Amino acid sequence: MEFAFTEEQVMIRDTAASFLADVSNSEAIREAMATEQGYSTALWQRICSELYFQAVTIPEEFGGMGLGYVELVAVMEQMGRYVVCAPYFSTVCLASSALLVAANEAQQATYFGKILDGGTATLAFTGNGQWHADGVTAEYRRDGEQFIVDGDYRYVIDGHTSDSLVIAAREQGGDKLALFVLPADTAGVERTWRPTLDQTRKQADIRCNGVVLSAENLMSDDAAEPLAKIVDLATVCLAAEQMGGSQQVLDMTVEYTKERVQFNRPVASFQAVKHQAADMMSRAEASRSGVYYAACIAQEALIDGPLGGELREAASIAKSFVSEAYFKNAGDALQLHGGVGFTWEYDVHLYFKRAKASEHYLGNAAYHRERLATLLLD
């Protein structure tokens, strides 16, 4: 297993960093987060047309770049560094991952094509806040050749704006789970924006009222394992985004303490400040090691490689550590900004809120440590 980025991967990471640093500045973030949509359509189309980053993991036979999760993690790290307001996580890390894992060739051709054309998509599965199969509360029943879906979905990233949906539902009166893919404007689908702590990434509630689907919409009617794999792949991507944010709040804080002067000395020259910054750096570097390893395992899992069976452990190790590291770094950044970090004029509070929201999405540190303990003891 190669732990160093190749030249191509470095180029992808640096291209993402250069582009996002320019377009996702403080002004652009604040303008996007003030809207119900939560992102600039023009920026999303630039990401799709100029960088083609929505195609990173889409196979070449469907028109994608045919790359893997190491390259996707390199992009997500930069998305986190610049708190990008765009439906990238929902479309690429959630929906595209679901299509890669569970869709048939015809569904992949149709929905990958929509994504490559700049369309958006997301995954909806939990109805009660549990981040595994038990969280699926929506139900479906067969009616001849059709499927009727009823139920609620919560915490759906960009669910109110996505063009396409991948939804999970439980067989009525049975134990099986199914995954469906459908246009978001299908009759019976109600979508409601849900304001949350993190204004830089929007969430929605979705209700299905007797949504009628056909066999063309069915991705899998035995979807417990595929859903678990999709969630684990997305967890690795989210950890990468958190790791990028953790590094960025460190860099912002170091720059600020070098500029701010107290007692005729830059604040950064005080030993206590140096120690706190060193602790932040240690957390960011340890996060990077865990996330990059998890990215390699995610790629192995996608291609059914020999280490793919470790995906669950790798995802939980990365998410549990990075969740706490990012939030601790964001909290330390607020302290080292001397209180102004809480003010609207400084961007630290944007990272602080993103860190707290991401800490809980797809399971917080306690959830993933408990899952690790179960995996190790079983």
PDB file of N, CA and C in Angstrom, residues 40-111:
ATOM      1  N   SER A  40     -23.804  28.814  -4.251  1.00  0.00           N
ATOM      2  CA  SER A  40     -23.919  29.551  -5.497  1.00  0.00           C
ATOM      3  C   SER A  40     -24.000  28.570  -6.664  1.00  0.00           C
ATOM      4  N   THR A  41     -25.064  28.673  -7.445  1.00  0.00           N
ATOM      5  CA  THR A  41     -25.190  27.800  -8.619  1.00  0.00           C
ATOM      6  C   THR A  41     -24.040  28.026  -9.590  1.00  0.00           C
ATOM      7  N   ALA A  42     -23.615  29.278  -9.714  1.00  0.00           N
ATOM      8  CA  ALA A  42     -22.512  29.586 -10.629  1.00  0.00           C
ATOM      9  C   ALA A  42     -21.223  28.911 -10.180  1.00  0.00           C
ATOM     10  N   LEU A  43     -20.956  28.918  -8.856  1.00  0.00           N
ATOM     11  CA  LEU A  43     -19.748  28.263  -8.361  1.00  0.00           C
ATOM     12  C   LEU A  43     -19.815  26.755  -8.588  1.00  0.00           C
ATOM     13  N   TRP A  44     -20.991  26.166  -8.315  1.00  0.00           N
ATOM     14  CA  TRP A  44     -21.118  24.718  -8.518  1.00  0.00           C
ATOM     15  C   TRP A  44     -20.869  24.355  -9.979  1.00  0.00           C
ATOM     16  N   GLN A  45     -21.392  25.155 -10.890  1.00  0.00           N
ATOM     17  CA  GLN A  45     -21.179  24.864 -12.304  1.00  0.00           C
ATOM     18  C   GLN A  45     -19.714  25.059 -12.694  1.00  0.00           C
ATOM     19  N   ARG A  46     -19.013  26.001 -12.052  1.00  0.00           N
ATOM     20  CA  ARG A  46     -17.577  26.167 -12.323  1.00  0.00           C
ATOM     21  C   ARG A  46     -16.803  24.942 -11.820  1.00  0.00           C
ATOM     22  N   ILE A  47     -17.181  24.438 -10.632  1.00  0.00           N
ATOM     23  CA  ILE A  47     -16.520  23.239 -10.112  1.00  0.00           C
ATOM     24  C   ILE A  47     -16.717  22.068 -11.083  1.00  0.00           C
ATOM     25  N   CYS A  48     -17.920  21.999 -11.648  1.00  0.00           N
ATOM     26  CA  CYS A  48     -18.234  20.890 -12.557  1.00  0.00           C
ATOM     27  C   CYS A  48     -17.585  21.053 -13.930  1.00  0.00           C
ATOM     28  N   SER A  49     -17.615  22.266 -14.451  1.00  0.00           N
ATOM     29  CA  SER A  49     -17.152  22.467 -15.827  1.00  0.00           C
ATOM     30  C   SER A  49     -15.652  22.732 -15.927  1.00  0.00           C
ATOM     31  N   GLU A  50     -15.102  23.484 -14.965  1.00  0.00           N
ATOM     32  CA  GLU A  50     -13.683  23.836 -15.048  1.00  0.00           C
ATOM     33  C   GLU A  50     -12.779  22.782 -14.412  1.00  0.00           C
ATOM     34  N   LEU A  51     -13.218  22.225 -13.281  1.00  0.00           N
ATOM     35  CA  LEU A  51     -12.378  21.250 -12.578  1.00  0.00           C
ATOM     36  C   LEU A  51     -12.820  19.815 -12.834  1.00  0.00           C
ATOM     37  N   TYR A  52     -14.104  19.621 -13.123  1.00  0.00           N
ATOM     38  CA  TYR A  52     -14.667  18.285 -13.367  1.00  0.00           C
ATOM     39  C   TYR A  52     -14.520  17.397 -12.142  1.00  0.00           C
ATOM     40  N   PHE A  53     -14.529  18.009 -10.964  1.00  0.00           N
ATOM     41  CA  PHE A  53     -14.328  17.253  -9.723  1.00  0.00           C
ATOM     42  C   PHE A  53     -15.535  16.396  -9.344  1.00  0.00           C
ATOM     43  N   GLN A  54     -16.696  16.665  -9.935  1.00  0.00           N
ATOM     44  CA  GLN A  54     -17.847  15.799  -9.649  1.00  0.00           C
ATOM     45  C   GLN A  54     -17.647  14.426 -10.272  1.00  0.00           C
ATOM     46  N   ALA A  55     -16.636  14.324 -11.169  1.00  0.00           N
ATOM     47  CA  ALA A  55     -16.429  13.078 -11.915  1.00  0.00           C
ATOM     48  C   ALA A  55     -15.297  12.235 -11.346  1.00  0.00           C
ATOM     49  N   VAL A  56     -14.746  12.633 -10.200  1.00  0.00           N
ATOM     50  CA  VAL A  56     -13.536  11.971  -9.705  1.00  0.00           C
ATOM     51  C   VAL A  56     -13.687  10.458  -9.626  1.00  0.00           C
ATOM     52  N   THR A  57     -14.756   9.989  -8.992  1.00  0.00           N
ATOM     53  CA  THR A  57     -14.900   8.532  -8.790  1.00  0.00           C
ATOM     54  C   THR A  57     -15.809   7.860  -9.814  1.00  0.00           C
ATOM     55  N   ILE A  58     -16.379   8.637 -10.725  1.00  0.00           N
ATOM     56  CA  ILE A  58     -17.261   8.037 -11.740  1.00  0.00           C
ATOM     57  C   ILE A  58     -16.406   7.303 -12.777  1.00  0.00           C
ATOM     58  N   PRO A  59     -16.731   6.042 -13.053  1.00  0.00           N
ATOM     59  CA  PRO A  59     -15.917   5.254 -13.991  1.00  0.00           C
ATOM     60  C   PRO A  59     -15.818   5.913 -15.372  1.00  0.00           C
ATOM     61  N   GLU A  60     -14.702   5.637 -16.041  1.00  0.00           N
ATOM     62  CA  GLU A  60     -14.461   6.252 -17.352  1.00  0.00           C
ATOM     63  C   GLU A  60     -15.504   5.843 -18.383  1.00  0.00           C
ATOM     64  N   GLU A  61     -16.024   4.615 -18.276  1.00  0.00           N
ATOM     65  CA  GLU A  61     -17.004   4.187 -19.282  1.00  0.00           C
ATOM     66  C   GLU A  61     -18.286   5.003 -19.242  1.00  0.00           C
ATOM     67  N   PHE A  62     -18.514   5.719 -18.130  1.00  0.00           N
ATOM     68  CA  PHE A  62     -19.690   6.585 -18.049  1.00  0.00           C
ATOM     69  C   PHE A  62     -19.316   8.054 -18.282  1.00  0.00           C
ATOM     70  N   GLY A  63     -18.043   8.306 -18.601  1.00  0.00           N
ATOM     71  CA  GLY A  63     -17.614   9.674 -18.868  1.00  0.00           C
ATOM     72  C   GLY A  63     -16.888  10.331 -17.711  1.00  0.00           C
ATOM     73  N   GLY A  64     -16.647   9.570 -16.633  1.00  0.00           N
ATOM     74  CA  GLY A  64     -15.979  10.138 -15.462  1.00  0.00           C
ATOM     75  C   GLY A  64     -14.467  10.054 -15.569  1.00  0.00           C
ATOM     76  N   MET A  65     -13.789  10.424 -14.468  1.00  0.00           N
ATOM     77  CA  MET A  65     -12.333  10.408 -14.446  1.00  0.00           C
ATOM     78  C   MET A  65     -11.792   9.037 -14.048  1.00  0.00           C
ATOM     79  N   GLY A  66     -12.633   8.211 -13.458  1.00  0.00           N
ATOM     80  CA  GLY A  66     -12.207   6.854 -13.131  1.00  0.00           C
ATOM     81  C   GLY A  66     -11.143   6.780 -12.060  1.00  0.00           C
ATOM     82  N   LEU A  67     -11.095   7.773 -11.181  1.00  0.00           N
ATOM     83  CA  LEU A  67     -10.111   7.767 -10.098  1.00  0.00           C
ATOM     84  C   LEU A  67     -10.735   7.139  -8.854  1.00  0.00           C
ATOM     85  N   GLY A  68     -10.044   7.233  -7.723  1.00  0.00           N
ATOM     86  CA  GLY A  68     -10.519   6.520  -6.549  1.00  0.00           C
ATOM     87  C   GLY A  68     -10.702   7.413  -5.334  1.00  0.00           C
ATOM     88  N   TYR A  69     -10.803   6.767  -4.183  1.00  0.00           N
ATOM     89  CA  TYR A  69     -11.098   7.497  -2.958  1.00  0.00           C
ATOM     90  C   TYR A  69      -9.891   8.254  -2.411  1.00  0.00           C
ATOM     91  N   VAL A  70      -8.683   7.882  -2.792  1.00  0.00           N
ATOM     92  CA  VAL A  70      -7.520   8.681  -2.381  1.00  0.00           C
ATOM     93  C   VAL A  70      -7.591  10.054  -3.048  1.00  0.00           C
ATOM     94  N   GLU A  71      -7.920  10.061  -4.325  1.00  0.00           N
ATOM     95  CA  GLU A  71      -8.057  11.343  -5.033  1.00  0.00           C
ATOM     96  C   GLU A  71      -9.257  12.128  -4.491  1.00  0.00           C
ATOM     97  N   LEU A  72     -10.356  11.430  -4.192  1.00  0.00           N
ATOM     98  CA  LEU A  72     -11.524  12.125  -3.651  1.00  0.00           C
ATOM     99  C   LEU A  72     -11.206  12.731  -2.280  1.00  0.00           C
ATOM    100  N   VAL A  73     -10.469  12.000  -1.469  1.00  0.00           N
ATOM    101  CA  VAL A  73     -10.085  12.521  -0.153  1.00  0.00           C
ATOM    102  C   VAL A  73      -9.185  13.757  -0.304  1.00  0.00           C
ATOM    103  N   ALA A  74      -8.313  13.741  -1.313  1.00  0.00           N
ATOM    104  CA  ALA A  74      -7.460  14.915  -1.546  1.00  0.00           C
ATOM    105  C   ALA A  74      -8.308  16.152  -1.856  1.00  0.00           C
ATOM    106  N   VAL A  75      -9.381  15.957  -2.607  1.00  0.00           N
ATOM    107  CA  VAL A  75     -10.292  17.066  -2.910  1.00  0.00           C
ATOM    108  C   VAL A  75     -11.074  17.474  -1.667  1.00  0.00           C
ATOM    109  N   MET A  76     -11.588  16.484  -0.944  1.00  0.00           N
ATOM    110  CA  MET A  76     -12.405  16.793   0.248  1.00  0.00           C
ATOM    111  C   MET A  76     -11.598  17.529   1.320  1.00  0.00           C
ATOM    112  N   GLU A  77     -10.300  17.214   1.423  1.00  0.00           N
ATOM    113  CA  GLU A  77      -9.455  17.933   2.392  1.00  0.00           C
ATOM    114  C   GLU A  77      -9.465  19.432   2.091  1.00  0.00           C
ATOM    115  N   GLN A  78      -9.389  19.750   0.806  1.00  0.00           N
ATOM    116  CA  GLN A  78      -9.393  21.176   0.439  1.00  0.00           C
ATOM    117  C   GLN A  78     -10.788  21.782   0.578  1.00  0.00           C
ATOM    118  N   MET A  79     -11.832  20.990   0.354  1.00  0.00           N
ATOM    119  CA  MET A  79     -13.193  21.482   0.585  1.00  0.00           C
ATOM    120  C   MET A  79     -13.364  21.895   2.038  1.00  0.00           C
ATOM    121  N   GLY A  80     -12.761  21.122   2.937  1.00  0.00           N
ATOM    122  CA  GLY A  80     -12.838  21.450   4.353  1.00  0.00           C
ATOM    123  C   GLY A  80     -11.994  22.644   4.730  1.00  0.00           C
ATOM    124  N   ARG A  81     -10.845  22.780   4.101  1.00  0.00           N
ATOM    125  CA  ARG A  81      -9.963  23.925   4.412  1.00  0.00           C
ATOM    126  C   ARG A  81     -10.660  25.245   4.118  1.00  0.00           C
ATOM    127  N   TYR A  82     -11.461  25.257   3.046  1.00  0.00           N
ATOM    128  CA  TYR A  82     -12.057  26.528   2.631  1.00  0.00           C
ATOM    129  C   TYR A  82     -13.567  26.567   2.859  1.00  0.00           C
ATOM    130  N   VAL A  83     -14.090  25.666   3.684  1.00  0.00           N
ATOM    131  CA  VAL A  83     -15.512  25.637   4.058  1.00  0.00           C
ATOM    132  C   VAL A  83     -16.390  25.909   2.832  1.00  0.00           C
ATOM    133  N   VAL A  84     -16.163  25.133   1.812  1.00  0.00           N
ATOM    134  CA  VAL A  84     -16.841  25.383   0.536  1.00  0.00           C
ATOM    135  C   VAL A  84     -18.344  25.150   0.673  1.00  0.00           C
ATOM    136  N   CYS A  85     -19.125  26.125   0.264  1.00  0.00           N
ATOM    137  CA  CYS A  85     -20.583  25.994   0.230  1.00  0.00           C
ATOM    138  C   CYS A  85     -20.971  25.486  -1.149  1.00  0.00           C
ATOM    139  N   ALA A  86     -21.074  24.187  -1.291  1.00  0.00           N
ATOM    140  CA  ALA A  86     -21.432  23.566  -2.575  1.00  0.00           C
ATOM    141  C   ALA A  86     -21.945  22.158  -2.282  1.00  0.00           C
ATOM    142  N   PRO A  87     -22.814  21.645  -3.144  1.00  0.00           N
ATOM    143  CA  PRO A  87     -23.375  20.297  -2.897  1.00  0.00           C
ATOM    144  C   PRO A  87     -22.417  19.183  -3.294  1.00  0.00           C
ATOM    145  N   TYR A  88     -21.141  19.343  -2.932  1.00  0.00           N
ATOM    146  CA  TYR A  88     -20.142  18.352  -3.345  1.00  0.00           C
ATOM    147  C   TYR A  88     -20.215  17.086  -2.490  1.00  0.00           C
ATOM    148  N   PHE A  89     -20.263  17.273  -1.175  1.00  0.00           N
ATOM    149  CA  PHE A  89     -20.327  16.105  -0.297  1.00  0.00           C
ATOM    150  C   PHE A  89     -21.584  15.281  -0.581  1.00  0.00           C
ATOM    151  N   SER A  90     -22.718  15.953  -0.721  1.00  0.00           N
ATOM    152  CA  SER A  90     -23.968  15.236  -0.949  1.00  0.00           C
ATOM    153  C   SER A  90     -23.971  14.520  -2.299  1.00  0.00           C
ATOM    154  N   THR A  91     -23.486  15.197  -3.327  1.00  0.00           N
ATOM    155  CA  THR A  91     -23.559  14.631  -4.679  1.00  0.00           C
ATOM    156  C   THR A  91     -22.513  13.545  -4.906  1.00  0.00           C
ATOM    157  N   VAL A  92     -21.275  13.836  -4.522  1.00  0.00           N
ATOM    158  CA  VAL A  92     -20.172  12.925  -4.857  1.00  0.00           C
ATOM    159  C   VAL A  92     -19.948  11.874  -3.766  1.00  0.00           C
ATOM    160  N   CYS A  93     -19.894  12.326  -2.514  1.00  0.00           N
ATOM    161  CA  CYS A  93     -19.538  11.393  -1.436  1.00  0.00           C
ATOM    162  C   CYS A  93     -20.720  10.528  -1.002  1.00  0.00           C
ATOM    163  N   LEU A  94     -21.937  11.058  -1.116  1.00  0.00           N
ATOM    164  CA  LEU A  94     -23.114  10.279  -0.712  1.00  0.00           C
ATOM    165  C   LEU A  94     -23.772   9.603  -1.921  1.00  0.00           C
ATOM    166  N   ALA A  95     -24.283  10.403  -2.852  1.00  0.00           N
ATOM    167  CA  ALA A  95     -25.062   9.822  -3.955  1.00  0.00           C
ATOM    168  C   ALA A  95     -24.204   9.016  -4.931  1.00  0.00           C
ATOM    169  N   SER A  96     -23.076   9.582  -5.350  1.00  0.00           N
ATOM    170  CA  SER A  96     -22.223   8.840  -6.298  1.00  0.00           C
ATOM    171  C   SER A  96     -21.702   7.557  -5.672  1.00  0.00           C
ATOM    172  N   SER A  97     -21.357   7.622  -4.385  1.00  0.00           N
ATOM    173  CA  SER A  97     -20.906   6.399  -3.705  1.00  0.00           C
ATOM    174  C   SER A  97     -22.002   5.348  -3.718  1.00  0.00           C
ATOM    175  N   ALA A  98     -23.247   5.780  -3.474  1.00  0.00           N
ATOM    176  CA  ALA A  98     -24.365   4.843  -3.499  1.00  0.00           C
ATOM    177  C   ALA A  98     -24.535   4.232  -4.889  1.00  0.00           C
ATOM    178  N   LEU A  99     -24.403   5.050  -5.918  1.00  0.00           N
ATOM    179  CA  LEU A  99     -24.541   4.544  -7.281  1.00  0.00           C
ATOM    180  C   LEU A  99     -23.417   3.568  -7.616  1.00  0.00           C
ATOM    181  N   LEU A 100     -22.201   3.866  -7.135  1.00  0.00           N
ATOM    182  CA  LEU A 100     -21.078   2.965  -7.388  1.00  0.00           C
ATOM    183  C   LEU A 100     -21.291   1.605  -6.732  1.00  0.00           C
ATOM    184  N   VAL A 101     -21.835   1.628  -5.527  1.00  0.00           N
ATOM    185  CA  VAL A 101     -21.954   0.394  -4.739  1.00  0.00           C
ATOM    186  C   VAL A 101     -23.171  -0.436  -5.135  1.00  0.00           C
ATOM    187  N   ALA A 102     -24.305   0.228  -5.397  1.00  0.00           N
ATOM    188  CA  ALA A 102     -25.554  -0.536  -5.470  1.00  0.00           C
ATOM    189  C   ALA A 102     -26.331  -0.423  -6.772  1.00  0.00           C
ATOM    190  N   ALA A 103     -26.006   0.515  -7.638  1.00  0.00           N
ATOM    191  CA  ALA A 103     -26.830   0.717  -8.838  1.00  0.00           C
ATOM    192  C   ALA A 103     -26.442  -0.255  -9.947  1.00  0.00           C
ATOM    193  N   ASN A 104     -27.409  -0.571 -10.808  1.00  0.00           N
ATOM    194  CA  ASN A 104     -27.080  -1.379 -11.983  1.00  0.00           C
ATOM    195  C   ASN A 104     -26.545  -0.473 -13.090  1.00  0.00           C
ATOM    196  N   GLU A 105     -26.132  -1.076 -14.189  1.00  0.00           N
ATOM    197  CA  GLU A 105     -25.462  -0.315 -15.246  1.00  0.00           C
ATOM    198  C   GLU A 105     -26.369   0.761 -15.844  1.00  0.00           C
ATOM    199  N   ALA A 106     -27.642   0.413 -16.035  1.00  0.00           N
ATOM    200  CA  ALA A 106     -28.569   1.386 -16.631  1.00  0.00           C
ATOM    201  C   ALA A 106     -28.771   2.578 -15.685  1.00  0.00           C
ATOM    202  N   GLN A 107     -28.923   2.300 -14.394  1.00  0.00           N
ATOM    203  CA  GLN A 107     -29.085   3.400 -13.425  1.00  0.00           C
ATOM    204  C   GLN A 107     -27.822   4.244 -13.349  1.00  0.00           C
ATOM    205  N   GLN A 108     -26.656   3.609 -13.388  1.00  0.00           N
ATOM    206  CA  GLN A 108     -25.404   4.371 -13.357  1.00  0.00           C
ATOM    207  C   GLN A 108     -25.291   5.263 -14.586  1.00  0.00           C
ATOM    208  N   ALA A 109     -25.632   4.717 -15.735  1.00  0.00           N
ATOM    209  CA  ALA A 109     -25.541   5.508 -16.967  1.00  0.00           C
ATOM    210  C   ALA A 109     -26.450   6.741 -16.876  1.00  0.00           C
ATOM    211  N   THR A 110     -27.659   6.546 -16.360  1.00  0.00           N
ATOM    212  CA  THR A 110     -28.624   7.647 -16.290  1.00  0.00           C
ATOM    213  C   THR A 110     -28.204   8.699 -15.267  1.00  0.00           C
ATOM    214  N   TYR A 111     -27.925   8.256 -14.035  1.00  0.00           N
ATOM    215  CA  TYR A 111     -27.701   9.232 -12.961  1.00  0.00           C
ATOM    216  C   TYR A 111     -26.270   9.759 -12.919  1.00  0.00           C
TER     217      TYR A 111
END
